[in-house]
Structures are given as structure tokens and as C-alpha cells.
Amino acid sequence: MGGRRAFITGVTGQDGSYLAELLLKKGYEVFGLVRRLSSPNMSNLQTVREELHTLDGDLTDQSSLSHAVKLADPEEVYNLAAQSFVATSFSQPVLTGEITGLGVIRLLEAVRAHNPSVKFYQASSSEMFGHIAQEPQDETTPFHPRSPYGVAKVYAYWACVNYREAYGLPISNGILFNHESPRRGLEFVTRKISDGVARIALGKADSITLGNLEARRDWGYAPDYVDLMWRTLQQSEPGDFVGATGEAHTVREFLQEAFKVAGIENWEGHVKTDPKFNRPAEVYALRGNPAKAKRVLGWEPKVRFKELVRIMVRADLERLSKGQSGA
Ligand code: NAP
Ligand code: GDD
């Protein structure tokens, strides 16, 4: 008690849970927004349950946000909540716009009314670059989103820049490339692979079915990226920062490495493809240039591709060999 106060939306998600751990370790008092679900989803928060203050609310409900911000009375706000799965944004585009786009304006309004000096971090995304205009992408690369999710993130990004310019609020965007971990949702490709490979290795499944194996991503490790978020809000001036490893690999390479970690040869026989996992518009390749984050924030990702794959496959092997089926 008595440390700096931070408010995190999306605290039950991958990044929110790692960020809560990081901030608690730094002595912050941490408040997290949790929405009502029919089955509570607190599995990522096991390490912080005792210390974390949870507040009821939803990014689609203005009054709940205003109330939560007032109760938390934070110096730093990290807006990580979103409908974050690109494929679902095609089947639920309006909901995605409500949460991932308009939700940000609702939270900005709540913060502006409560205390305009609060430092605000927005979880912007490399998905905004979409149909890429240059390689690698940095803070100056134009946006060309390819999904309702990407479109909503572009709206949110510009809303943050606009509130910074219009009202002088200390708002920053982290434009983060894909980052993964054993806490990644099972529907995202890296976790679908690590979970699938572990099941195959343990004799619980025979194959994995995926979409586009040639998609290329700049994959990093989530705990490294929450450190970037914190460093962003420690600056005296707000700004926008790309977070990336600078290295890109295909889904096929991720598969190959994952099967290698599990000691399985002839992996192609265990992989099927189904066009139902292809997207109406695909982001074929993303690779970021994190030079500005290195120069200004002193940030560098520690975990690289092969180690990331090893961490994820080993974690799923361990979880599944204990007979735990959930995430
Ligand atoms: P995630 O695991 O999907 O977590 C999303 C969080 O948002 C969950 O806590 C979820 O709560 C919450 N949420 C969803 N709808 C909500 C609503 N209506 N009201 C309040 N909370 C809601 O995502 P993540 O990977 O941690 O990513 C964190 C943020 O960074 C997201 O904004 C994502 O779009 C962005 N981002 C992620 C990456 C990446 O590679 N991971 C890269 C760039 C940007 P429930 O648990 O209740 O569902
Ligand atoms: N999910 C999934 N499932 N993706 C597949 C599959 C599959 O079976 N097969 C191939 N892919 C390809 C997708 O078409 C995409 O090109 C790539 O794998 C990565 O997909 P995801 O892991 O779902 O992530 P994403 O890149 O679309 O989005 C993630 O990263 C963004 C940052 O660029 C999410 O975390 C977003 O919230 C985040 O903003």
C-alpha cells in the first residue's frame, strides 16, 4: 500500500496479467478492470490474486469506466482491453468496433474528466500496418489495416493522438508486434501450435489443422513487451513506440521448431490445412524496427524466436502431462 497507483484494463488477458505482476514487483498498487462473465476467467491471475484490486466494468459501459477510474484514482492507466482476435473481428465486426475502437474513447473521457494529468498507455498494434507499405515497419510507416480489428485499432490510435494534441493529455501508443507466451489464448496460431504439438507428443491427438502456413510474423515474448509498456509511461514526454524483435518467421517455421522441441520427426504428416482458417483479407508479413524504443526507452527484447518456441512447447507439455486440459 502507499506506492504509485496503476489501473489496467484487460488485466485477465495475457499482457494484463504479466503487467500486473511487473507493476506489483515495482511496488505499485494495482487496480484491474474485470468484466462479468458467466464463468469467471481468472486463470492468468493466480500469482497476483491476493494483491490485485479488481474493479467491475466493461469497455462498452461508460458509467462503469468512470466509476472504476474514480475508485482507482491512478497515476498511470494501461488500456489493454480489446476484442483482440483478428479472425473474430470478421465475424463480430460491430462488437469489435465497440470494444477495440469506441471503448478507447470511453476510457479517455473517463480519465480526462477525473484527472487530465494521468499518464495513459494505449495498446496499439502492428496489425494497423496490415498491407505493408515498407519493410521493416516503424513509427513513420503508413497504416493500411486489413481487418475490422485493424480498423478499430487505427481509430483508437488516432483518438489517442487527437486527445494528446487537442487537450495536451500525456497519452502514448505502444505499436506492438505479435508477442506470445504460455498465457496466449488457444486460438492464436503460436499457442494453437504449441498446444497441438504437445498433444501429439503425448499421444492425445494425431494432427493440427491450420490456415495459411506462409504468413510471416515478428514474434516476441509477452513479458518483454509489458516492460516496454511500463518504460513508455516513465518518460516525461508522451510518444509512440514500436515494440518488435526485428526478426520475422513463417507459421511453417514456427511449426518446424515446435515439433523439433517435442522431438517429433517427419512433422508434415501431423499438419493439415483447412481454408476455413484463412482470413477474408490476410496480413501476409510483418516485421518491426524497434530502434526508437531502444534509443529512447533503453528497451530491447530478451527472448528470441527459438527460445520463445521452446518456452511455449515445454509449458504445454508440462500442463498437459499433468492432465490439465484448460489454458
Ligand atoms: P487478450 O489476452 O485477448 O486480453 C484481452 C483482454 O481484454 C482480456 O482481459 C479481456 O477480458 C478484456 N476485454 C475484452 N473485451 C472487454 C470488454 N468489453 N470490456 C473490458 N474488458 C474486455 O489480449 P492480449 O494479447 O493480452 O493483448 C492486450 C492488448 O494488446 C489488446 O488490446 C490487444 O489488442 C493488444 N495487442 C496485442 C498484441 C499481441 O501480440 N498480444 C500485439 C499488439 C497489440 P476477458 O478475460 O473477460 O475476456
Ligand atoms: N489464429 C490462427 N489460427 N492463425 C493462423 C492459423 C490458425 O489456424 N493458420 C495460419 N494462421 C496465420 C494467420 O492467418 C495470421 O497470418 C498469422 O497466422 C497470425 O495469426 P494470429 O496468431 O491469430 O495473430 P494475428 O497476427 O492475426 O494477431 C495478433 O497479433 C496482432 C499484432 O500484429 C493478435 O494478438 C492481435 O491482437 C495483435 O494486434
GROMACS .gro file of C-alpha atoms and ligand atoms in nm:
model
  414
    1MET     CA    1   0.000   0.000   0.000
    2GLY     CA    2   0.107   0.359  -0.049
    3GLY     CA    3   0.302   0.310  -0.376
    4ARG     CA    4   0.214   0.458  -0.711
    5ARG     CA    5  -0.130   0.362  -0.837
    6ALA     CA    6  -0.189   0.197  -1.174
    7PHE     CA    7  -0.512   0.095  -1.345
    8ILE     CA    8  -0.506  -0.185  -1.604
    9THR     CA    9  -0.792  -0.276  -1.836
   10GLY     CA   10  -0.768  -0.627  -1.985
   11VAL     CA   11  -0.597  -0.749  -1.668
   12THR     CA   12  -0.732  -1.105  -1.713
   13GLY     CA   13  -0.564  -1.134  -2.056
   14GLN     CA   14  -0.212  -1.238  -2.149
   15ASP     CA   15  -0.047  -0.894  -2.129
   16GLY     CA   16  -0.261  -0.761  -1.843
   17SER     CA   17  -0.158  -1.044  -1.614
   18TYR     CA   18   0.215  -1.005  -1.688
   19LEU     CA   19   0.189  -0.627  -1.648
   20ALA     CA   20   0.012  -0.664  -1.312
   21GLU     CA   21   0.297  -0.890  -1.195
   22LEU     CA   22   0.559  -0.640  -1.313
   23LEU     CA   23   0.393  -0.338  -1.150
   24LEU     CA   24   0.332  -0.519  -0.820
   25LYS     CA   25   0.701  -0.615  -0.814
   26LYS     CA   26   0.786  -0.248  -0.862
   27GLY     CA   27   0.574  -0.157  -0.559
   28TYR     CA   28   0.268  -0.019  -0.735
   29GLU     CA   29  -0.081  -0.052  -0.602
   30VAL     CA   30  -0.257  -0.219  -0.896
   31PHE     CA   31  -0.623  -0.198  -0.993
   32GLY     CA   32  -0.760  -0.415  -1.273
   33LEU     CA   33  -1.087  -0.388  -1.464
   34VAL     CA   34  -1.273  -0.719  -1.480
   35ARG     CA   35  -1.596  -0.772  -1.675
   36ARG     CA   36  -1.872  -1.002  -1.569
   37LEU     CA   37  -1.863  -1.343  -1.741
   38SER     CA   38  -2.085  -1.644  -1.676
   39SER     CA   39  -1.770  -1.843  -1.586
   40PRO     CA   40  -1.502  -1.631  -1.422
   41ASN     CA   41  -1.177  -1.620  -1.618
   42MET     CA   42  -0.908  -1.556  -1.358
   43SER     CA   43  -0.661  -1.833  -1.453
   44ASN     CA   44  -0.389  -1.588  -1.562
   45LEU     CA   45  -0.411  -1.403  -1.230
   46GLN     CA   46  -0.314  -1.685  -0.994
   47THR     CA   47   0.016  -1.519  -0.900
   48VAL     CA   48  -0.141  -1.179  -0.822
   49ARG     CA   49  -0.488  -1.259  -0.685
   50GLU     CA   50  -0.401  -1.160  -0.328
   51GLU     CA   51  -0.258  -0.819  -0.412
   52LEU     CA   52  -0.458  -0.710  -0.715
   53HIS     CA   53  -0.764  -0.489  -0.660
   54THR     CA   54  -1.031  -0.586  -0.912
   55LEU     CA   55  -1.296  -0.339  -1.024
   56ASP     CA   56  -1.614  -0.426  -1.213
   57GLY     CA   57  -1.655  -0.276  -1.557
   58ASP     CA   58  -1.673  -0.312  -1.932
   59LEU     CA   59  -1.531  -0.101  -2.216
   60THR     CA   60  -1.881  -0.082  -2.366
   61ASP     CA   61  -2.024   0.078  -2.050
   62GLN     CA   62  -1.926   0.443  -1.992
   63SER     CA   63  -2.053   0.473  -1.636
   64SER     CA   64  -1.863   0.164  -1.522
   65LEU     CA   65  -1.540   0.311  -1.661
   66SER     CA   66  -1.595   0.649  -1.498
   67HIS     CA   67  -1.668   0.479  -1.168
   68ALA     CA   68  -1.366   0.246  -1.188
   69VAL     CA   69  -1.125   0.529  -1.277
   70LYS     CA   70  -1.258   0.732  -0.984
   71LEU     CA   71  -1.213   0.442  -0.742
   72ALA     CA   72  -0.864   0.353  -0.867
   73ASP     CA   73  -0.756   0.720  -0.881
   74PRO     CA   74  -0.441   0.614  -1.074
   75GLU     CA   75  -0.130   0.798  -1.191
   76GLU     CA   76  -0.093   0.552  -1.480
   77VAL     CA   77  -0.361   0.387  -1.694
   78TYR     CA   78  -0.279   0.095  -1.925
   79ASN     CA   79  -0.560   0.026  -2.172
   80LEU     CA   80  -0.504  -0.336  -2.277
   81ALA     CA   81  -0.867  -0.449  -2.304
   82ALA     CA   82  -0.986  -0.535  -2.653
   83GLN     CA   83  -1.162  -0.791  -2.866
   84SER     CA   84  -0.813  -0.892  -2.974
   85PHE     CA   85  -0.863  -1.189  -3.208
   86VAL     CA   86  -0.841  -1.083  -3.573
   87ALA     CA   87  -1.047  -1.376  -3.707
   88THR     CA   88  -1.337  -1.297  -3.470
   89SER     CA   89  -1.330  -0.935  -3.584
   90PHE     CA   90  -1.457  -1.056  -3.925
   91SER     CA   91  -1.749  -1.247  -3.768
   92GLN     CA   92  -1.822  -0.982  -3.499
   93PRO     CA   93  -1.718  -0.653  -3.661
   94VAL     CA   94  -1.961  -0.426  -3.476
   95LEU     CA   95  -1.870  -0.565  -3.133
   96THR     CA   96  -1.501  -0.533  -3.220
   97GLY     CA   97  -1.554  -0.169  -3.318
   98GLU     CA   98  -1.748  -0.103  -2.995
   99ILE     CA   99  -1.479  -0.251  -2.768
  100THR     CA  100  -1.149  -0.210  -2.952
  101GLY     CA  101  -1.233   0.124  -3.113
  102LEU     CA  102  -1.501   0.323  -2.929
  103GLY     CA  103  -1.409   0.166  -2.594
  104VAL     CA  104  -1.087   0.367  -2.603
  105ILE     CA  105  -1.271   0.698  -2.637
  106ARG     CA  106  -1.495   0.600  -2.345
  107LEU     CA  107  -1.191   0.533  -2.127
  108LEU     CA  108  -1.015   0.852  -2.243
  109GLU     CA  109  -1.327   1.051  -2.150
  110ALA     CA  110  -1.340   0.887  -1.807
  111VAL     CA  111  -0.972   0.971  -1.746
  112ARG     CA  112  -0.997   1.326  -1.883
  113ALA     CA  113  -1.293   1.403  -1.655
  114HIS     CA  114  -1.127   1.253  -1.348
  115ASN     CA  115  -0.769   1.381  -1.379
  116PRO     CA  116  -0.609   1.507  -1.703
  117SER     CA  117  -0.256   1.456  -1.570
  118VAL     CA  118  -0.289   1.074  -1.570
  119LYS     CA  119  -0.037   0.902  -1.800
  120PHE     CA  120  -0.222   0.680  -2.047
  121TYR     CA  121  -0.086   0.384  -2.245
  122GLN     CA  122  -0.283   0.255  -2.544
  123ALA     CA  123  -0.222  -0.099  -2.672
  124SER     CA  124  -0.185  -0.019  -3.040
  125SER     CA  125  -0.092  -0.291  -3.285
  126SER     CA  126   0.128  -0.379  -3.580
  127GLU     CA  127  -0.196  -0.508  -3.734
  128MET     CA  128  -0.255  -0.137  -3.821
  129PHE     CA  129   0.024  -0.165  -4.085
  130GLY     CA  130  -0.172  -0.450  -4.249
  131HIS     CA  131  -0.093  -0.439  -4.620
  132ILE     CA  132   0.256  -0.315  -4.553
  133ALA     CA  133   0.393  -0.005  -4.725
  134GLN     CA  134   0.755  -0.063  -4.624
  135GLU     CA  135   0.978  -0.325  -4.465
  136PRO     CA  136   1.056  -0.318  -4.174
  137GLN     CA  137   0.775  -0.107  -4.025
  138ASP     CA  138   0.845   0.176  -3.782
  139GLU     CA  139   0.661   0.471  -3.624
  140THR     CA  140   0.652   0.655  -3.960
  141THR     CA  141   0.507   0.370  -4.170
  142PRO     CA  142   0.157   0.446  -4.308
  143PHE     CA  143  -0.135   0.233  -4.187
  144HIS     CA  144  -0.339   0.007  -4.417
  145PRO     CA  145  -0.545  -0.219  -4.188
  146ARG     CA  146  -0.680  -0.547  -4.330
  147SER     CA  147  -0.942  -0.647  -4.072
  148PRO     CA  148  -1.220  -0.488  -3.866
  149TYR     CA  149  -0.981  -0.534  -3.571
  150GLY     CA  150  -0.706  -0.341  -3.751
  151VAL     CA  151  -0.953  -0.069  -3.849
  152ALA     CA  152  -1.070  -0.035  -3.486
  153LYS     CA  153  -0.707  -0.013  -3.365
  154VAL     CA  154  -0.632   0.262  -3.619
  155TYR     CA  155  -0.935   0.456  -3.489
  156ALA     CA  156  -0.815   0.408  -3.131
  157TYR     CA  157  -0.458   0.510  -3.220
  158TRP     CA  158  -0.576   0.835  -3.380
  159ALA     CA  159  -0.818   0.901  -3.094
  160CYS     CA  160  -0.518   0.888  -2.858
  161VAL     CA  161  -0.307   1.117  -3.078
  162ASN     CA  162  -0.601   1.354  -3.110
  163TYR     CA  163  -0.663   1.372  -2.731
  164ARG     CA  164  -0.292   1.434  -2.684
  165GLU     CA  165  -0.293   1.720  -2.936
  166ALA     CA  166  -0.635   1.865  -2.851
  167TYR     CA  167  -0.619   1.855  -2.471
  168GLY     CA  168  -0.245   1.814  -2.403
  169LEU     CA  169  -0.301   1.482  -2.226
  170PRO     CA  170   0.007   1.259  -2.165
  171ILE     CA  171  -0.110   0.970  -2.386
  172SER     CA  172   0.129   0.723  -2.552
  173ASN     CA  173   0.084   0.440  -2.801
  174GLY     CA  174   0.286   0.121  -2.797
  175ILE     CA  175   0.268  -0.016  -3.152
  176LEU     CA  176   0.348  -0.372  -3.059
  177PHE     CA  177   0.420  -0.661  -3.290
  178ASN     CA  178   0.297  -1.011  -3.202
  179HIS     CA  179   0.404  -1.129  -2.859
  180GLU     CA  180   0.328  -1.467  -2.717
  181SER     CA  181   0.364  -1.682  -2.405
  182PRO     CA  182   0.215  -1.984  -2.231
  183ARG     CA  183  -0.072  -1.747  -2.136
  184ARG     CA  184  -0.160  -1.677  -2.500
  185GLY     CA  185  -0.520  -1.766  -2.591
  186LEU     CA  186  -0.550  -2.111  -2.751
  187GLU     CA  187  -0.698  -1.969  -3.074
  188PHE     CA  188  -0.385  -1.768  -3.170
  189VAL     CA  189  -0.154  -1.954  -3.407
  190THR     CA  190   0.153  -1.990  -3.182
  191ARG     CA  191  -0.043  -2.131  -2.890
  192LYS     CA  192  -0.257  -2.347  -3.119
  193ILE     CA  193   0.071  -2.496  -3.242
  194SER     CA  194   0.240  -2.536  -2.901
  195ASP     CA  195  -0.074  -2.694  -2.754
  196GLY     CA  196  -0.128  -2.913  -3.063
  197VAL     CA  197   0.232  -3.032  -3.076
  198ALA     CA  198   0.227  -3.115  -2.704
  199ARG     CA  199  -0.095  -3.316  -2.753
  200ILE     CA  200   0.062  -3.506  -3.042
  201ALA     CA  201   0.378  -3.575  -2.840
  202LEU     CA  202   0.168  -3.710  -2.551
  203GLY     CA  203  -0.047  -3.930  -2.779
  204LYS     CA  204  -0.361  -3.722  -2.714
  205ALA     CA  205  -0.401  -3.610  -3.078
  206ASP     CA  206  -0.268  -3.701  -3.419
  207SER     CA  207  -0.270  -3.372  -3.609
  208ILE     CA  208  -0.319  -2.994  -3.606
  209THR     CA  209  -0.532  -2.812  -3.865
  210LEU     CA  210  -0.423  -2.462  -3.962
  211GLY     CA  211  -0.475  -2.195  -4.227
  212ASN     CA  212  -0.203  -2.001  -4.412
  213LEU     CA  213   0.136  -2.154  -4.325
  214GLU     CA  214   0.329  -1.890  -4.521
  215ALA     CA  215   0.213  -1.594  -4.306
  216ARG     CA  216   0.516  -1.422  -4.158
  217ARG     CA  217   0.525  -1.254  -3.816
  218ASP     CA  218   0.770  -1.080  -3.584
  219TRP     CA  219   0.708  -1.289  -3.271
  220GLY     CA  220   0.839  -1.184  -2.930
  221TYR     CA  221   0.781  -1.284  -2.568
  222ALA     CA  222   0.498  -1.108  -2.379
  223PRO     CA  223   0.688  -1.041  -2.051
  224ASP     CA  224   0.947  -0.841  -2.252
  225TYR     CA  225   0.668  -0.631  -2.406
  226VAL     CA  226   0.496  -0.534  -2.080
  227ASP     CA  227   0.832  -0.391  -1.974
  228LEU     CA  228   0.815  -0.166  -2.282
  229MET     CA  229   0.467  -0.050  -2.173
  230TRP     CA  230   0.595   0.050  -1.831
  231ARG     CA  231   0.905   0.223  -1.972
  232THR     CA  232   0.680   0.421  -2.210
  233LEU     CA  233   0.490   0.577  -1.920
  234GLN     CA  234   0.809   0.664  -1.730
  235GLN     CA  235   0.904   0.923  -1.996
  236SER     CA  236   0.848   1.289  -1.919
  237GLU     CA  237   0.701   1.340  -2.269
  238PRO     CA  238   0.437   1.113  -2.422
  239GLY     CA  239   0.513   0.943  -2.754
  240ASP     CA  240   0.452   0.645  -2.979
  241PHE     CA  241   0.685   0.345  -2.988
  242VAL     CA  242   0.718   0.032  -3.199
  243GLY     CA  243   0.794  -0.283  -2.997
  244ALA     CA  244   0.934  -0.569  -3.203
  245THR     CA  245   1.224  -0.812  -3.232
  246GLY     CA  246   1.318  -0.707  -3.587
  247GLU     CA  247   1.311  -1.075  -3.695
  248ALA     CA  248   1.030  -1.246  -3.884
  249HIS     CA  249   0.942  -1.614  -3.929
  250THR     CA  250   0.666  -1.803  -4.109
  251VAL     CA  251   0.398  -2.013  -3.940
  252ARG     CA  252   0.569  -2.309  -4.112
  253GLU     CA  253   0.899  -2.223  -3.936
  254PHE     CA  254   0.716  -2.200  -3.603
  255LEU     CA  255   0.570  -2.547  -3.666
  256GLN     CA  256   0.905  -2.693  -3.762
  257GLU     CA  257   1.074  -2.557  -3.449
  258ALA     CA  258   0.788  -2.664  -3.221
  259PHE     CA  259   0.795  -3.025  -3.344
  260LYS     CA  260   1.174  -3.020  -3.303
  261VAL     CA  261   1.140  -2.913  -2.938
  262ALA     CA  262   0.898  -3.204  -2.882
  263GLY     CA  263   1.140  -3.446  -3.051
  264ILE     CA  264   0.900  -3.536  -3.335
  265GLU     CA  265   1.041  -3.602  -3.682
  266ASN     CA  266   0.851  -3.601  -4.013
  267TRP     CA  267   0.623  -3.330  -3.877
  268GLU     CA  268   0.447  -3.260  -4.208
  269GLY     CA  269   0.238  -3.577  -4.160
  270HIS     CA  270   0.087  -3.421  -3.847
  271VAL     CA  271  -0.023  -3.093  -4.007
  272LYS     CA  272  -0.338  -3.038  -4.214
  273THR     CA  273  -0.468  -2.718  -4.366
  274ASP     CA  274  -0.828  -2.604  -4.398
  275PRO     CA  275  -0.934  -2.288  -4.584
  276LYS     CA  276  -1.180  -2.211  -4.303
  277PHE     CA  277  -0.880  -2.076  -4.108
  278ASN     CA  278  -0.788  -1.834  -4.389
  279ARG     CA  279  -0.896  -1.473  -4.342
  280PRO     CA  280  -1.107  -1.272  -4.591
  281ALA     CA  281  -0.810  -1.034  -4.614
  282GLU     CA  282  -0.474  -1.154  -4.487
  283VAL     CA  283  -0.179  -0.967  -4.338
  284TYR     CA  284   0.094  -1.165  -4.513
  285ALA     CA  285   0.406  -1.029  -4.346
  286LEU     CA  286   0.501  -0.805  -4.053
  287ARG     CA  287   0.846  -0.714  -3.925
  288GLY     CA  288   0.915  -0.422  -3.696
  289ASN     CA  289   1.206  -0.186  -3.643
  290PRO     CA  290   1.232  -0.118  -3.266
  291ALA     CA  291   1.521   0.135  -3.297
  292LYS     CA  292   1.326   0.422  -3.139
  293ALA     CA  293   1.226   0.213  -2.834
  294LYS     CA  294   1.590   0.112  -2.793
  295ARG     CA  295   1.718   0.468  -2.826
  296VAL     CA  296   1.458   0.648  -2.612
  297LEU     CA  297   1.337   0.381  -2.369
  298GLY     CA  298   1.652   0.168  -2.347
  299TRP     CA  299   1.426  -0.130  -2.435
  300GLU     CA  300   1.534  -0.449  -2.607
  301PRO     CA  301   1.356  -0.784  -2.629
  302LYS     CA  302   1.549  -1.055  -2.445
  303VAL     CA  303   1.375  -1.369  -2.570
  304ARG     CA  304   1.422  -1.459  -2.937
  305PHE     CA  305   1.231  -1.693  -3.169
  306LYS     CA  306   1.380  -2.034  -3.082
  307GLU     CA  307   1.366  -1.970  -2.708
  308LEU     CA  308   1.007  -1.846  -2.736
  309VAL     CA  309   0.901  -2.167  -2.914
  310ARG     CA  310   1.085  -2.375  -2.653
  311ILE     CA  311   0.917  -2.191  -2.362
  312MET     CA  312   0.570  -2.238  -2.514
  313VAL     CA  313   0.601  -2.604  -2.614
  314ARG     CA  314   0.759  -2.704  -2.283
  315ALA     CA  315   0.487  -2.523  -2.085
  316ASP     CA  316   0.212  -2.703  -2.279
  317LEU     CA  317   0.389  -3.038  -2.244
  318GLU     CA  318   0.409  -2.985  -1.870
  319ARG     CA  319   0.048  -2.867  -1.835
  320LEU     CA  320  -0.095  -3.149  -2.045
  321SER     CA  321   0.117  -3.419  -1.886
  322LYS     CA  322  -0.032  -3.315  -1.550
  323GLY     CA  323  -0.373  -3.380  -1.708
  324GLN     CA  324  -0.484  -3.016  -1.705
  325SER     CA  325  -0.691  -2.953  -2.016
  326GLY     CA  326  -0.763  -2.579  -1.978
  327ALA     CA  327  -0.540  -2.287  -2.077
  328NAP     P1  328  -0.607  -1.086  -2.465
  328NAP     O1  329  -0.531  -1.195  -2.396
  328NAP     O2  330  -0.711  -1.122  -2.565
  328NAP     O3  331  -0.677  -0.998  -2.350
  328NAP     C1  332  -0.778  -0.908  -2.380
  328NAP     C2  333  -0.836  -0.854  -2.251
  328NAP     O4  334  -0.942  -0.762  -2.282
  328NAP     C3  335  -0.897  -0.961  -2.158
  328NAP     O5  336  -0.866  -0.928  -2.026
  328NAP     C4  337  -1.046  -0.942  -2.183
  328NAP     O6  338  -1.126  -0.982  -2.074
  328NAP     C5  339  -1.053  -0.791  -2.199
  328NAP     N1  340  -1.178  -0.748  -2.261
  328NAP     C6  341  -1.232  -0.792  -2.377
  328NAP     N2  342  -1.348  -0.728  -2.401
  328NAP     C7  343  -1.367  -0.643  -2.297
  328NAP     C8  344  -1.468  -0.551  -2.264
  328NAP     N3  345  -1.578  -0.533  -2.341
  328NAP     N4  346  -1.456  -0.478  -2.150
  328NAP     C9  347  -1.349  -0.496  -2.070
  328NAP     N5  348  -1.250  -0.584  -2.095
  328NAP    C10  349  -1.259  -0.656  -2.207
  328NAP     O7  350  -0.509  -0.983  -2.535
  328NAP     P2  351  -0.350  -0.960  -2.514
  328NAP     O8  352  -0.277  -1.048  -2.608
  328NAP     O9  353  -0.320  -0.960  -2.371
  328NAP    O10  354  -0.335  -0.813  -2.572
  328NAP    C11  355  -0.352  -0.698  -2.489
  328NAP    C12  356  -0.382  -0.577  -2.575
  328NAP    O11  357  -0.274  -0.554  -2.665
  328NAP    C13  358  -0.506  -0.589  -2.662
  328NAP    O12  359  -0.562  -0.460  -2.674
  328NAP    C14  360  -0.451  -0.634  -2.797
  328NAP    O13  361  -0.540  -0.596  -2.900
  328NAP    C15  362  -0.322  -0.556  -2.800
  328NAP     N6  363  -0.213  -0.614  -2.878
  328NAP    C16  364  -0.174  -0.741  -2.855
  328NAP    C17  365  -0.068  -0.793  -2.924
  328NAP    C18  366  -0.022  -0.935  -2.901
  328NAP    O14  367   0.053  -0.986  -2.986
  328NAP     N7  368  -0.058  -0.998  -2.791
  328NAP    C19  369   0.002  -0.713  -3.017
  328NAP    C20  370  -0.039  -0.581  -3.035
  328NAP    C21  371  -0.145  -0.531  -2.965
  328NAP     P3  372  -1.189  -1.132  -2.061
  328NAP    O15  373  -1.082  -1.213  -1.993
  328NAP    O16  374  -1.309  -1.107  -1.977
  328NAP    O17  375  -1.219  -1.179  -2.198
  329GDD     N1  376  -0.515  -1.789  -3.534
  329GDD     C1  377  -0.473  -1.863  -3.637
  329GDD     N2  378  -0.516  -1.992  -3.649
  329GDD     N3  379  -0.390  -1.806  -3.727
  329GDD     C2  380  -0.345  -1.883  -3.829
  329GDD     C3  381  -0.383  -2.016  -3.844
  329GDD     C4  382  -0.474  -2.074  -3.750
  329GDD     O1  383  -0.513  -2.189  -3.759
  329GDD     N4  384  -0.320  -2.066  -3.954
  329GDD     C5  385  -0.245  -1.968  -4.005
  329GDD     N5  386  -0.260  -1.856  -3.930
  329GDD     C6  387  -0.198  -1.725  -3.957
  329GDD     C7  388  -0.299  -1.610  -3.964
  329GDD     O2  389  -0.365  -1.609  -4.091
  329GDD     C8  390  -0.206  -1.492  -3.942
  329GDD     O3  391  -0.147  -1.453  -4.066
  329GDD     C9  392  -0.096  -1.547  -3.851
  329GDD     O4  393  -0.111  -1.691  -3.853
  329GDD    C10  394  -0.103  -1.500  -3.707
  329GDD     O5  395  -0.236  -1.515  -3.659
  329GDD     P1  396  -0.274  -1.493  -3.505
  329GDD     O6  397  -0.185  -1.574  -3.418
  329GDD     O7  398  -0.420  -1.513  -3.492
  329GDD     O8  399  -0.233  -1.343  -3.477
  329GDD     P2  400  -0.252  -1.208  -3.562
  329GDD     O9  401  -0.118  -1.171  -3.618
  329GDD    O10  402  -0.366  -1.218  -3.655
  329GDD    O11  403  -0.294  -1.105  -3.448
  329GDD    C11  404  -0.220  -1.097  -3.325
  329GDD    O12  405  -0.116  -1.003  -3.338
  329GDD    C12  406  -0.157  -0.867  -3.357
  329GDD    C13  407  -0.029  -0.783  -3.369
  329GDD    O13  408   0.015  -0.784  -3.501
  329GDD    C14  409  -0.319  -1.057  -3.215
  329GDD    O14  410  -0.255  -1.067  -3.090
  329GDD    C15  411  -0.366  -0.914  -3.230
  329GDD    O15  412  -0.445  -0.877  -3.116
  329GDD    C16  413  -0.242  -0.825  -3.239
  329GDD    O16  414  -0.279  -0.691  -3.252
   0.00000   0.00000   0.00000
